[in-house]
Phi, psi and omega in degrees: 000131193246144183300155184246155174270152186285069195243153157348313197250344150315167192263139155322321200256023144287310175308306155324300194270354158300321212262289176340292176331299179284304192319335197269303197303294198320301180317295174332299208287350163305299194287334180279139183299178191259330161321336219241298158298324181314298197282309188286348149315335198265340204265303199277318168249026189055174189297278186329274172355278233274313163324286157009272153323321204251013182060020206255155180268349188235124145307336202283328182285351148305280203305328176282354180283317186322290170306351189108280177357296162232206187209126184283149170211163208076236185281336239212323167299323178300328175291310197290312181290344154245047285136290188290342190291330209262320176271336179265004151324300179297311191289323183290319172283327176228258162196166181321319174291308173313303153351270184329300187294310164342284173296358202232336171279145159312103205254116184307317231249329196261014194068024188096341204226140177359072190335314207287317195292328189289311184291340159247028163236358176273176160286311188237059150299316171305328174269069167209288168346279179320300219267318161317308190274013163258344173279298165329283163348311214264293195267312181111000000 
């Protein structure tokens, strides 16, 4: 299911299923614990990546969000949480693997360079992200 753009000549129930679509990924990324992003990060990029993403100097500190152990805060939880709004957007529209090639590929509309990299190295990566994978969606 792909987001449809917002013209004229969409259908009522594209817009609908669009407007569905982002509600679900939000309603996830609202309901999960950080323990809860951590681990499906740990899972689809790993510890390093998912560091990355998150501005965090340690990977290691990924397996303890995972467990429970400790809790990312600040900027680097804002990251992990959006970061997470953005892969269950994708996963809900496409599936995990695509999730993946997404964040880790190289993206024309992001100047070439990785969505996981934009959200952890700008102020406003998360939304430059968000606004890439509604376009991907939107377009192909």
């Amino acid at each position: 299911m792909a987001i449809q753009a917002l013209q004229p000549n969409v259908s009522a129930s594209a817009d609908s299923d669009s407007e569905n679509l982002l509600n679900a990924a939000h309603r996830r990324m609202i309901d999960a614990k950080p323990a809860e992003m951590a681990a499906y990060f740990q899972n689809l990029l790993g510890q390093r990546l998912t560091a990355l993403m998150t501005g965090s100097r340690d990977p290691k500190a990924v397996g303890k969000w995972a467990r429970g152990e400790r809790a990312p805060r600040g900027e680097t939880e804002r990251r992990l949480r959006d970061g997470y709004h953005v892969a269950m957007l994708l996963t809900l529209a496409e599936d995990e693997e695509t999730a993946r090639a997404w964040l880790l590929g190289m993206n024309p509309i992001l100047r070439d360079r990785p969505p996981l990299t934009v959200i952890g190295d700008m102020p406003d990566g998360s939304e430059r992200v968000m606004g890439a994978a509604r376009a991907y969606l939107a377009h192909g």
